[in-house]
Amino acid sequence: MKWISSINEVEAAEWNRLALPLSTPFLEWEFLHVLEESGSIAPRHGWLPMHLTLRRDGELVAAAPLYLKGHSTGEFVYDYMWVDVAQQLGVKYYPKLVGMIPATPSVGYRFLVAPEEEEEQVTDLLLEEIDQLCKKNGIAGLAFNFVDSDWYRFMKRYSFNCWRHQSFLWENEEFSSFDDYLQVFNKNQRRNIRRERASMEAQGITIRAFQGEEIPERYFPLMFRFYERTNDQFGMWAARYLNRRFFEQVSEFRHRLLYIAAFAPNSANGNGDGGDPVAMSFLSVKDNLLVGRYWGTTHYFDNLHFNACYYAPIEWAIEHGISYFDPGAGSSHKVRRGFKAVANYSLHRFYDQRLHYIMAANIERINSMEQQNIDALNTALPFAQR
């Protein structure tokens, strides 16, 4: 068992032997490496990497990506009500140890365990070591955010408080084309989506997808400018956690990337060889999962956000046989575009027993209220048949 302070202390190949079988692309070595190497996820920003590794006869057989934190920003699990409870009790809430994909509200976190190992035995060892570290060093709590759904069910055997949250998901019901997908909507929304799609041509905008090696090198730093512009619009509510170096260096993760680029008449002919796009969305793809992360535009174009972030990726997903599309965090307008509200979970352990029992006593009521919110969102799905 060894704690490491950088993903660089593990070889990419041995880490990815454990990460490649997972559904999420974001626990692979290259993505975590770019987050740390770029300085986006670093101690000066309140993220201290503390990854736990387990080796058998020198071979890496398990790993837990973890971060010591003195705040809750960048987690997208808004635990400030528990911070308030802790303050009222006179109990410290920070520092806390967090297992998650940093600054990424995408389901899929879990311990990485070699397939030949017995998962319960390995998990017992990792959790025992984590608990000892936290208790010895006065770490107030432990949380695992946006956990993999199978891992969530597996982890129910341990004494965590399980907190339900709402996210969105699109499912491919074996659609043969985007027009085939439109048939699930009622008449009014089908007409609205067609009008929003047609507005691209009316404005002279063409949209093209670039995957992996197709992505022009200059698009990586350009994506940072779009990311900055989007965050500038939100002021104090911005989610600016990544720096320019991340977007420049993420090209090493390009085999998992999909860029949707929009071109205006004076920018290019849409082949990626002319002028720069006027908007882009940044997505990741692995096996049958597509995940939306960032987007931005030079200036406002009517309906461009819906097309670059939802319609074009959905069309690409149908053409490539992708089963699921996670559009990322955001507002309920996704429901109008066919994304269902679904539940995801975080797991929590507080080392002060008062705080632990207060959460345990109230979490089912909180989860029930969140499920009511999920159900209410889904009643607004504009489908012909619900």
mmCIF file of C-alpha atoms in Angstrom:
data_model
loop_
_atom_site.group_PDB
_atom_site.id
_atom_site.type_symbol
_atom_site.label_atom_id
_atom_site.label_comp_id
_atom_site.label_asym_id
_atom_site.label_seq_id
_atom_site.Cartn_x
_atom_site.Cartn_y
_atom_site.Cartn_z
ATOM 1 C CA MET A 1 0.000 0.000 0.000
ATOM 2 C CA LYS A 2 1.383 3.428 -0.938
ATOM 3 C CA TRP A 3 0.085 6.984 -0.995
ATOM 4 C CA ILE A 4 1.295 9.054 -3.947
ATOM 5 C CA SER A 5 1.053 12.802 -4.526
ATOM 6 C CA SER A 6 1.085 12.709 -8.336
ATOM 7 C CA ILE A 7 -0.316 10.474 -11.046
ATOM 8 C CA ASN A 8 3.197 10.662 -12.558
ATOM 9 C CA GLU A 9 4.370 8.229 -9.877
ATOM 10 C CA VAL A 10 2.527 5.457 -11.725
ATOM 11 C CA GLU A 11 3.286 4.339 -15.276
ATOM 12 C CA ALA A 12 0.494 5.101 -17.738
ATOM 13 C CA ALA A 13 0.282 1.498 -18.955
ATOM 14 C CA GLU A 14 -0.107 -0.046 -15.487
ATOM 15 C CA TRP A 15 -2.688 2.555 -14.414
ATOM 16 C CA ASN A 16 -4.669 2.128 -17.636
ATOM 17 C CA ARG A 17 -4.708 -1.648 -17.231
ATOM 18 C CA LEU A 18 -7.147 -0.909 -14.408
ATOM 19 C CA ALA A 19 -8.875 2.135 -15.939
ATOM 20 C CA LEU A 20 -9.518 1.057 -19.533
ATOM 21 C CA PRO A 21 -12.227 -1.508 -18.640
ATOM 22 C CA LEU A 22 -14.281 1.215 -16.905
ATOM 23 C CA SER A 23 -17.147 2.980 -18.642
ATOM 24 C CA THR A 24 -15.825 6.479 -17.916
ATOM 25 C CA PRO A 25 -12.901 7.886 -19.929
ATOM 26 C CA PHE A 26 -12.026 10.380 -17.187
ATOM 27 C CA LEU A 27 -10.215 7.990 -14.838
ATOM 28 C CA GLU A 28 -7.670 7.071 -17.498
ATOM 29 C CA TRP A 29 -4.085 8.131 -16.845
ATOM 30 C CA GLU A 30 -3.887 10.688 -19.653
ATOM 31 C CA PHE A 31 -6.834 12.764 -18.435
ATOM 32 C CA LEU A 32 -5.742 12.799 -14.786
ATOM 33 C CA HIS A 33 -2.200 13.576 -15.898
ATOM 34 C CA VAL A 34 -3.284 16.620 -17.917
ATOM 35 C CA LEU A 35 -5.357 17.926 -15.000
ATOM 36 C CA GLU A 36 -2.354 17.726 -12.668
ATOM 37 C CA GLU A 37 0.452 18.560 -15.102
ATOM 38 C CA SER A 38 -1.322 21.688 -16.348
ATOM 39 C CA GLY A 39 -1.633 22.981 -12.787
ATOM 40 C CA SER A 40 -5.429 23.134 -13.025
ATOM 41 C CA ILE A 41 -5.859 20.560 -10.261
ATOM 42 C CA ALA A 42 -3.135 21.465 -7.792
ATOM 43 C CA PRO A 43 -2.625 22.361 -4.098
ATOM 44 C CA ARG A 44 -2.678 26.107 -4.829
ATOM 45 C CA HIS A 45 -6.244 25.673 -6.077
ATOM 46 C CA GLY A 46 -7.302 23.547 -3.121
ATOM 47 C CA TRP A 47 -6.810 20.128 -4.745
ATOM 48 C CA LEU A 48 -3.996 18.113 -3.154
ATOM 49 C CA PRO A 49 -3.638 14.765 -4.997
ATOM 50 C CA MET A 50 -3.437 11.865 -2.539
ATOM 51 C CA HIS A 51 -3.901 8.748 -4.633
ATOM 52 C CA LEU A 52 -3.803 5.395 -2.868
ATOM 53 C CA THR A 53 -2.187 2.481 -4.708
ATOM 54 C CA LEU A 54 -2.039 -1.215 -3.897
ATOM 55 C CA ARG A 55 0.566 -3.558 -5.352
ATOM 56 C CA ARG A 56 0.946 -7.307 -5.204
ATOM 57 C CA ASP A 57 4.505 -8.503 -5.810
ATOM 58 C CA GLY A 58 5.279 -5.145 -7.390
ATOM 59 C CA GLU A 59 2.318 -5.142 -9.781
ATOM 60 C CA LEU A 60 -0.361 -2.477 -9.448
ATOM 61 C CA VAL A 61 -3.639 -4.248 -8.662
ATOM 62 C CA ALA A 62 -5.782 -1.394 -7.286
ATOM 63 C CA ALA A 63 -5.880 2.381 -7.044
ATOM 64 C CA ALA A 64 -8.119 5.026 -5.511
ATOM 65 C CA PRO A 65 -7.822 8.512 -7.084
ATOM 66 C CA LEU A 66 -8.277 10.885 -4.132
ATOM 67 C CA TYR A 67 -7.823 14.578 -3.344
ATOM 68 C CA LEU A 68 -7.464 16.394 -0.035
ATOM 69 C CA LYS A 69 -9.587 19.546 -0.090
ATOM 70 C CA GLY A 70 -10.181 22.592 2.067
ATOM 71 C CA HIS A 71 -13.283 23.740 0.147
ATOM 72 C CA SER A 72 -16.122 22.261 -1.929
ATOM 73 C CA THR A 73 -15.760 24.197 -5.183
ATOM 74 C CA GLY A 74 -15.338 22.244 -8.390
ATOM 75 C CA GLU A 75 -17.179 19.210 -7.033
ATOM 76 C CA PHE A 76 -20.730 19.923 -8.301
ATOM 77 C CA VAL A 77 -22.067 18.189 -5.187
ATOM 78 C CA TYR A 78 -23.366 21.173 -3.304
ATOM 79 C CA ASP A 79 -22.760 20.140 0.287
ATOM 80 C CA TYR A 80 -22.955 23.619 1.808
ATOM 81 C CA MET A 81 -25.958 22.719 3.967
ATOM 82 C CA TRP A 82 -23.781 20.108 5.708
ATOM 83 C CA VAL A 83 -21.064 22.752 6.130
ATOM 84 C CA ASP A 84 -23.688 24.915 7.849
ATOM 85 C CA VAL A 85 -24.743 22.044 10.135
ATOM 86 C CA ALA A 86 -21.108 21.450 11.094
ATOM 87 C CA GLN A 87 -20.636 25.132 11.918
ATOM 88 C CA GLN A 88 -23.734 25.117 14.122
ATOM 89 C CA LEU A 89 -22.356 22.078 15.965
ATOM 90 C CA GLY A 90 -18.932 23.666 16.307
ATOM 91 C CA VAL A 91 -17.465 20.790 14.266
ATOM 92 C CA LYS A 92 -14.884 21.294 11.542
ATOM 93 C CA TYR A 93 -15.962 20.227 8.048
ATOM 94 C CA TYR A 94 -12.610 20.679 6.305
ATOM 95 C CA PRO A 95 -10.216 19.317 5.314
ATOM 96 C CA LYS A 96 -11.998 16.441 3.627
ATOM 97 C CA LEU A 97 -10.784 13.621 1.402
ATOM 98 C CA VAL A 98 -12.688 13.399 -1.880
ATOM 99 C CA GLY A 99 -12.775 10.655 -4.460
ATOM 100 C CA MET A 100 -14.036 12.007 -7.776
ATOM 101 C CA ILE A 101 -13.045 13.046 -11.265
ATOM 102 C CA PRO A 102 -11.934 16.620 -10.521
ATOM 103 C CA ALA A 103 -14.109 19.457 -11.832
ATOM 104 C CA THR A 104 -16.154 16.920 -13.784
ATOM 105 C CA PRO A 105 -19.830 16.292 -12.939
ATOM 106 C CA SER A 106 -19.895 12.989 -14.807
ATOM 107 C CA VAL A 107 -20.932 9.645 -13.339
ATOM 108 C CA GLY A 108 -18.258 6.965 -13.214
ATOM 109 C CA TYR A 109 -16.017 7.278 -10.148
ATOM 110 C CA ARG A 110 -14.965 4.055 -8.450
ATOM 111 C CA PHE A 111 -11.867 2.328 -7.126
ATOM 112 C CA LEU A 112 -9.748 0.832 -9.884
ATOM 113 C CA VAL A 113 -9.362 -2.891 -9.246
ATOM 114 C CA ALA A 114 -7.637 -5.473 -11.430
ATOM 115 C CA PRO A 115 -10.123 -8.027 -12.807
ATOM 116 C CA GLU A 116 -8.211 -10.954 -11.302
ATOM 117 C CA GLU A 117 -8.540 -9.528 -7.769
ATOM 118 C CA GLU A 118 -11.413 -10.143 -5.341
ATOM 119 C CA GLU A 119 -13.083 -6.714 -5.223
ATOM 120 C CA GLU A 120 -14.511 -6.902 -1.705
ATOM 121 C CA GLN A 121 -11.184 -7.918 -0.197
ATOM 122 C CA VAL A 122 -9.336 -5.145 -2.029
ATOM 123 C CA THR A 123 -11.985 -2.556 -1.110
ATOM 124 C CA ASP A 124 -11.748 -3.571 2.557
ATOM 125 C CA LEU A 125 -7.998 -2.954 2.459
ATOM 126 C CA LEU A 126 -8.292 0.420 0.714
ATOM 127 C CA LEU A 127 -11.065 1.710 2.985
ATOM 128 C CA GLU A 128 -9.231 0.602 6.126
ATOM 129 C CA GLU A 129 -6.121 2.486 4.998
ATOM 130 C CA ILE A 130 -8.175 5.580 4.071
ATOM 131 C CA ASP A 131 -9.969 5.587 7.428
ATOM 132 C CA GLN A 132 -6.683 5.284 9.309
ATOM 133 C CA LEU A 133 -5.165 8.188 7.365
ATOM 134 C CA CYS A 134 -8.187 10.413 7.995
ATOM 135 C CA LYS A 135 -8.434 9.651 11.717
ATOM 136 C CA LYS A 136 -4.687 9.974 12.309
ATOM 137 C CA ASN A 137 -4.442 13.324 10.518
ATOM 138 C CA GLY A 138 -7.671 14.977 11.635
ATOM 139 C CA ILE A 139 -9.361 14.824 8.230
ATOM 140 C CA ALA A 140 -13.014 15.578 8.916
ATOM 141 C CA GLY A 141 -14.777 13.608 6.217
ATOM 142 C CA LEU A 142 -14.608 11.299 3.226
ATOM 143 C CA ALA A 143 -16.757 11.601 0.107
ATOM 144 C CA PHE A 144 -17.030 9.796 -3.217
ATOM 145 C CA ASN A 145 -18.865 11.886 -5.821
ATOM 146 C CA PHE A 146 -20.703 10.916 -9.015
ATOM 147 C CA VAL A 147 -20.052 7.253 -8.362
ATOM 148 C CA ASP A 148 -20.469 4.530 -10.949
ATOM 149 C CA SER A 149 -23.965 3.028 -10.637
ATOM 150 C CA ASP A 150 -22.708 -0.543 -10.202
ATOM 151 C CA TRP A 151 -20.144 0.601 -7.646
ATOM 152 C CA TYR A 152 -22.866 2.484 -5.778
ATOM 153 C CA ARG A 153 -24.785 -0.764 -5.331
ATOM 154 C CA PHE A 154 -21.598 -2.577 -4.329
ATOM 155 C CA MET A 155 -20.677 0.096 -1.752
ATOM 156 C CA LYS A 156 -24.013 -0.160 0.057
ATOM 157 C CA ARG A 157 -22.418 -2.849 2.252
ATOM 158 C CA TYR A 158 -20.191 -0.187 3.832
ATOM 159 C CA SER A 159 -21.366 2.440 6.323
ATOM 160 C CA PHE A 160 -21.701 5.437 4.012
ATOM 161 C CA ASN A 161 -24.571 7.870 3.809
ATOM 162 C CA CYS A 162 -25.819 7.736 0.211
ATOM 163 C CA TRP A 163 -26.996 11.077 -1.187
ATOM 164 C CA ARG A 164 -29.117 11.218 -4.362
ATOM 165 C CA HIS A 165 -28.622 14.001 -6.935
ATOM 166 C CA GLN A 166 -30.216 14.840 -10.259
ATOM 167 C CA SER A 167 -28.486 14.793 -13.632
ATOM 168 C CA PHE A 168 -29.515 14.304 -17.285
ATOM 169 C CA LEU A 169 -29.085 11.449 -19.761
ATOM 170 C CA TRP A 170 -30.055 10.778 -23.383
ATOM 171 C CA GLU A 171 -30.618 7.174 -24.420
ATOM 172 C CA ASN A 172 -30.376 5.858 -27.957
ATOM 173 C CA GLU A 173 -33.398 3.639 -28.557
ATOM 174 C CA GLU A 174 -31.812 2.160 -31.689
ATOM 175 C CA PHE A 175 -32.635 5.248 -33.752
ATOM 176 C CA SER A 176 -31.665 4.998 -37.406
ATOM 177 C CA SER A 177 -31.328 8.763 -37.952
ATOM 178 C CA PHE A 178 -32.010 12.108 -36.312
ATOM 179 C CA ASP A 179 -35.369 12.252 -38.113
ATOM 180 C CA ASP A 180 -36.169 8.860 -36.609
ATOM 181 C CA TYR A 181 -35.294 10.276 -33.181
ATOM 182 C CA LEU A 182 -37.653 13.203 -33.743
ATOM 183 C CA GLN A 183 -40.572 10.804 -33.955
ATOM 184 C CA VAL A 184 -40.484 10.297 -30.165
ATOM 185 C CA PHE A 185 -41.532 13.945 -29.656
ATOM 186 C CA ASN A 186 -45.018 15.333 -29.757
ATOM 187 C CA LYS A 187 -46.004 17.338 -32.823
ATOM 188 C CA ASN A 188 -45.284 20.776 -31.337
ATOM 189 C CA GLN A 189 -41.796 19.978 -30.058
ATOM 190 C CA ARG A 190 -40.908 18.096 -33.228
ATOM 191 C CA ARG A 191 -41.722 21.285 -35.160
ATOM 192 C CA ASN A 192 -39.737 23.422 -32.664
ATOM 193 C CA ILE A 193 -36.604 21.292 -32.982
ATOM 194 C CA ARG A 194 -36.800 21.308 -36.763
ATOM 195 C CA ARG A 195 -37.105 25.090 -36.681
ATOM 196 C CA GLU A 196 -34.094 25.385 -34.336
ATOM 197 C CA ARG A 197 -32.062 23.135 -36.609
ATOM 198 C CA ALA A 198 -33.125 25.020 -39.747
ATOM 199 C CA SER A 199 -32.063 28.323 -38.188
ATOM 200 C CA MET A 200 -28.425 27.272 -38.646
ATOM 201 C CA GLU A 201 -28.731 27.260 -42.424
ATOM 202 C CA ALA A 202 -30.741 30.487 -42.328
ATOM 203 C CA GLN A 203 -27.806 32.154 -40.522
ATOM 204 C CA GLY A 204 -25.279 30.587 -42.888
ATOM 205 C CA ILE A 205 -23.789 28.376 -40.171
ATOM 206 C CA THR A 206 -22.385 24.940 -40.912
ATOM 207 C CA ILE A 207 -21.541 22.418 -38.198
ATOM 208 C CA ARG A 208 -18.961 19.655 -38.373
ATOM 209 C CA ALA A 209 -17.679 17.016 -35.973
ATOM 210 C CA PHE A 210 -13.944 16.363 -35.486
ATOM 211 C CA GLN A 211 -12.873 13.232 -33.613
ATOM 212 C CA GLY A 212 -9.440 12.239 -32.332
ATOM 213 C CA GLU A 213 -6.739 12.786 -34.914
ATOM 214 C CA GLU A 214 -9.140 14.817 -37.061
ATOM 215 C CA ILE A 215 -9.058 17.671 -34.529
ATOM 216 C CA PRO A 216 -6.778 20.439 -35.868
ATOM 217 C CA GLU A 217 -3.992 21.269 -33.422
ATOM 218 C CA ARG A 218 -4.964 24.940 -33.243
ATOM 219 C CA TYR A 219 -8.405 23.996 -31.915
ATOM 220 C CA PHE A 220 -7.001 23.015 -28.508
ATOM 221 C CA PRO A 221 -5.902 26.519 -27.387
ATOM 222 C CA LEU A 222 -8.911 27.955 -29.219
ATOM 223 C CA MET A 223 -11.202 25.856 -27.022
ATOM 224 C CA PHE A 224 -9.769 27.627 -23.987
ATOM 225 C CA ARG A 225 -10.905 30.983 -25.391
ATOM 226 C CA PHE A 226 -14.425 29.626 -25.814
ATOM 227 C CA TYR A 227 -14.311 28.157 -22.297
ATOM 228 C CA GLU A 228 -13.215 31.525 -20.878
ATOM 229 C CA ARG A 229 -15.887 33.432 -22.759
ATOM 230 C CA THR A 230 -18.637 31.116 -21.502
ATOM 231 C CA ASN A 231 -17.454 31.467 -17.899
ATOM 232 C CA ASP A 232 -17.215 35.249 -18.235
ATOM 233 C CA GLN A 233 -20.968 35.339 -18.758
ATOM 234 C CA PHE A 234 -21.653 33.832 -15.336
ATOM 235 C CA GLY A 235 -19.656 36.172 -13.103
ATOM 236 C CA MET A 236 -19.388 34.869 -9.552
ATOM 237 C CA TRP A 237 -21.261 31.683 -10.557
ATOM 238 C CA ALA A 238 -18.660 30.727 -13.157
ATOM 239 C CA ALA A 239 -17.059 27.278 -13.112
ATOM 240 C CA ARG A 240 -13.592 28.269 -14.323
ATOM 241 C CA TYR A 241 -11.424 25.464 -12.951
ATOM 242 C CA LEU A 242 -9.168 24.736 -15.942
ATOM 243 C CA ASN A 243 -6.369 26.850 -17.353
ATOM 244 C CA ARG A 244 -4.965 27.420 -20.824
ATOM 245 C CA ARG A 245 -2.305 24.726 -20.345
ATOM 246 C CA PHE A 246 -5.001 22.113 -19.762
ATOM 247 C CA PHE A 247 -6.652 22.828 -23.104
ATOM 248 C CA GLU A 248 -3.284 22.881 -24.874
ATOM 249 C CA GLN A 249 -2.074 19.655 -23.274
ATOM 250 C CA VAL A 250 -5.385 17.762 -23.550
ATOM 251 C CA SER A 251 -4.347 16.896 -27.093
ATOM 252 C CA GLU A 252 -2.609 13.873 -25.528
ATOM 253 C CA PHE A 253 -6.129 12.683 -24.637
ATOM 254 C CA ARG A 254 -7.432 13.394 -28.142
ATOM 255 C CA HIS A 255 -8.236 9.737 -28.842
ATOM 256 C CA ARG A 256 -11.167 10.241 -26.426
ATOM 257 C CA LEU A 257 -12.240 13.663 -27.695
ATOM 258 C CA LEU A 258 -14.968 14.888 -30.018
ATOM 259 C CA TYR A 259 -15.127 18.568 -31.010
ATOM 260 C CA ILE A 260 -18.268 19.969 -32.607
ATOM 261 C CA ALA A 261 -17.273 23.093 -34.553
ATOM 262 C CA ALA A 262 -19.587 25.727 -36.033
ATOM 263 C CA PHE A 263 -18.485 27.867 -38.971
ATOM 264 C CA ALA A 264 -20.007 31.153 -40.116
ATOM 265 C CA PRO A 265 -19.886 32.187 -43.805
ATOM 266 C CA ASN A 266 -16.824 34.381 -43.262
ATOM 267 C CA SER A 267 -14.917 31.831 -41.130
ATOM 268 C CA ALA A 268 -14.444 28.743 -43.334
ATOM 269 C CA ASN A 269 -16.167 26.241 -45.560
ATOM 270 C CA GLY A 270 -16.506 23.842 -42.663
ATOM 271 C CA ASN A 271 -13.603 21.569 -43.552
ATOM 272 C CA GLY A 272 -11.356 22.754 -40.724
ATOM 273 C CA ASP A 273 -8.731 24.099 -43.128
ATOM 274 C CA GLY A 274 -9.971 27.665 -43.472
ATOM 275 C CA GLY A 275 -10.708 30.202 -40.769
ATOM 276 C CA ASP A 276 -11.401 29.324 -37.186
ATOM 277 C CA PRO A 277 -14.847 28.226 -36.032
ATOM 278 C CA VAL A 278 -17.150 30.737 -34.368
ATOM 279 C CA ALA A 279 -18.199 28.186 -31.735
ATOM 280 C CA MET A 280 -17.136 24.778 -30.432
ATOM 281 C CA SER A 281 -18.290 22.179 -27.988
ATOM 282 C CA PHE A 282 -15.872 19.802 -26.236
ATOM 283 C CA LEU A 283 -17.053 16.230 -25.675
ATOM 284 C CA SER A 284 -15.481 12.913 -24.751
ATOM 285 C CA VAL A 285 -16.400 9.533 -26.163
ATOM 286 C CA LYS A 286 -15.606 6.031 -24.972
ATOM 287 C CA ASP A 287 -17.244 2.839 -26.225
ATOM 288 C CA ASN A 288 -21.004 3.520 -26.097
ATOM 289 C CA LEU A 289 -20.871 6.673 -23.924
ATOM 290 C CA LEU A 290 -20.675 10.312 -25.045
ATOM 291 C CA VAL A 291 -20.077 13.024 -22.430
ATOM 292 C CA GLY A 292 -20.505 16.760 -22.988
ATOM 293 C CA ARG A 293 -18.163 19.050 -21.058
ATOM 294 C CA TYR A 294 -17.545 22.601 -22.385
ATOM 295 C CA TRP A 295 -18.725 24.970 -25.065
ATOM 296 C CA GLY A 296 -18.322 28.557 -26.175
ATOM 297 C CA THR A 297 -18.937 31.002 -29.010
ATOM 298 C CA THR A 298 -17.451 34.246 -30.288
ATOM 299 C CA HIS A 299 -20.841 35.957 -30.056
ATOM 300 C CA TYR A 300 -24.519 35.079 -29.943
ATOM 301 C CA PHE A 301 -26.121 33.077 -32.754
ATOM 302 C CA ASP A 302 -29.758 32.107 -32.424
ATOM 303 C CA ASN A 303 -30.142 28.447 -31.306
ATOM 304 C CA LEU A 304 -26.436 27.685 -31.823
ATOM 305 C CA HIS A 305 -26.035 26.386 -28.261
ATOM 306 C CA PHE A 306 -28.800 23.817 -28.752
ATOM 307 C CA ASN A 307 -27.303 22.664 -32.047
ATOM 308 C CA ALA A 308 -23.627 22.516 -31.019
ATOM 309 C CA CYS A 309 -24.225 20.957 -27.591
ATOM 310 C CA TYR A 310 -27.289 18.740 -28.151
ATOM 311 C CA TYR A 311 -28.542 18.186 -31.695
ATOM 312 C CA ALA A 312 -25.213 17.720 -33.490
ATOM 313 C CA PRO A 313 -23.823 15.392 -30.774
ATOM 314 C CA ILE A 314 -27.069 13.379 -30.748
ATOM 315 C CA GLU A 315 -26.915 13.051 -34.526
ATOM 316 C CA TRP A 316 -23.267 11.967 -34.296
ATOM 317 C CA ALA A 317 -24.136 9.477 -31.536
ATOM 318 C CA ILE A 318 -26.890 7.911 -33.658
ATOM 319 C CA GLU A 319 -24.583 7.634 -36.674
ATOM 320 C CA HIS A 320 -21.875 5.964 -34.563
ATOM 321 C CA GLY A 321 -24.080 3.642 -32.509
ATOM 322 C CA ILE A 322 -23.526 5.428 -29.184
ATOM 323 C CA SER A 323 -26.008 4.265 -26.539
ATOM 324 C CA TYR A 324 -25.834 7.091 -23.970
ATOM 325 C CA PHE A 325 -25.112 10.808 -23.999
ATOM 326 C CA ASP A 326 -24.449 12.624 -20.711
ATOM 327 C CA PRO A 327 -24.749 16.355 -21.559
ATOM 328 C CA GLY A 328 -23.165 17.542 -18.305
ATOM 329 C CA ALA A 329 -24.459 19.855 -15.609
ATOM 330 C CA GLY A 330 -26.964 22.515 -16.486
ATOM 331 C CA SER A 331 -30.544 23.680 -16.506
ATOM 332 C CA SER A 332 -33.850 22.003 -17.274
ATOM 333 C CA HIS A 333 -33.983 23.168 -20.903
ATOM 334 C CA LYS A 334 -32.293 19.846 -21.646
ATOM 335 C CA VAL A 335 -35.615 18.125 -20.955
ATOM 336 C CA ARG A 336 -37.156 19.938 -23.933
ATOM 337 C CA ARG A 337 -34.429 18.386 -26.115
ATOM 338 C CA GLY A 338 -35.132 14.823 -24.998
ATOM 339 C CA PHE A 339 -32.744 14.369 -22.062
ATOM 340 C CA LYS A 340 -34.320 12.518 -19.153
ATOM 341 C CA ALA A 341 -33.688 13.486 -15.551
ATOM 342 C CA VAL A 342 -31.902 10.622 -13.771
ATOM 343 C CA ALA A 343 -30.393 10.018 -10.349
ATOM 344 C CA ASN A 344 -26.717 9.892 -9.479
ATOM 345 C CA TYR A 345 -25.174 9.361 -6.048
ATOM 346 C CA SER A 346 -22.441 10.528 -3.730
ATOM 347 C CA LEU A 347 -21.237 8.573 -0.682
ATOM 348 C CA HIS A 348 -20.342 10.350 2.566
ATOM 349 C CA ARG A 349 -18.622 9.472 5.817
ATOM 350 C CA PHE A 350 -18.093 12.016 8.591
ATOM 351 C CA TYR A 351 -15.636 11.171 11.342
ATOM 352 C CA ASP A 352 -17.515 13.273 13.892
ATOM 353 C CA GLN A 353 -20.331 10.957 14.958
ATOM 354 C CA ARG A 354 -22.805 13.788 15.607
ATOM 355 C CA LEU A 355 -22.548 15.005 12.028
ATOM 356 C CA HIS A 356 -22.693 11.423 10.760
ATOM 357 C CA TYR A 357 -25.909 10.664 12.654
ATOM 358 C CA ILE A 358 -27.587 13.934 11.654
ATOM 359 C CA MET A 359 -26.992 13.108 7.997
ATOM 360 C CA ALA A 360 -28.149 9.511 8.501
ATOM 361 C CA ALA A 361 -31.335 10.709 10.209
ATOM 362 C CA ASN A 362 -32.253 13.114 7.397
ATOM 363 C CA ILE A 363 -30.800 11.719 4.173
ATOM 364 C CA GLU A 364 -33.792 9.577 3.190
ATOM 365 C CA ARG A 365 -36.102 12.581 3.390
ATOM 366 C CA ILE A 366 -33.641 14.628 1.336
ATOM 367 C CA ASN A 367 -33.336 11.821 -1.210
ATOM 368 C CA SER A 368 -37.119 11.535 -1.440
ATOM 369 C CA MET A 369 -37.398 15.255 -2.201
ATOM 370 C CA GLU A 370 -34.733 14.925 -4.901
ATOM 371 C CA GLN A 371 -36.594 12.007 -6.452
ATOM 372 C CA GLN A 372 -39.737 14.158 -6.538
ATOM 373 C CA ASN A 373 -37.704 16.779 -8.407
ATOM 374 C CA ILE A 374 -36.507 14.144 -10.897
ATOM 375 C CA ASP A 375 -40.045 12.878 -11.435
ATOM 376 C CA ALA A 376 -41.371 16.414 -11.897
ATOM 377 C CA LEU A 377 -38.744 17.174 -14.555
ATOM 378 C CA ASN A 378 -39.651 14.021 -16.443
ATOM 379 C CA THR A 379 -43.342 14.922 -16.527
ATOM 380 C CA ALA A 380 -42.259 17.823 -18.773
ATOM 381 C CA LEU A 381 -40.651 15.529 -21.378
ATOM 382 C CA PRO A 382 -42.349 16.557 -24.661
ATOM 383 C CA PHE A 383 -42.720 12.989 -25.922
ATOM 384 C CA ALA A 384 -45.626 11.706 -27.942
ATOM 385 C CA GLN A 385 -45.921 8.746 -25.564
ATOM 386 C CA ARG A 386 -44.548 8.829 -22.007
#
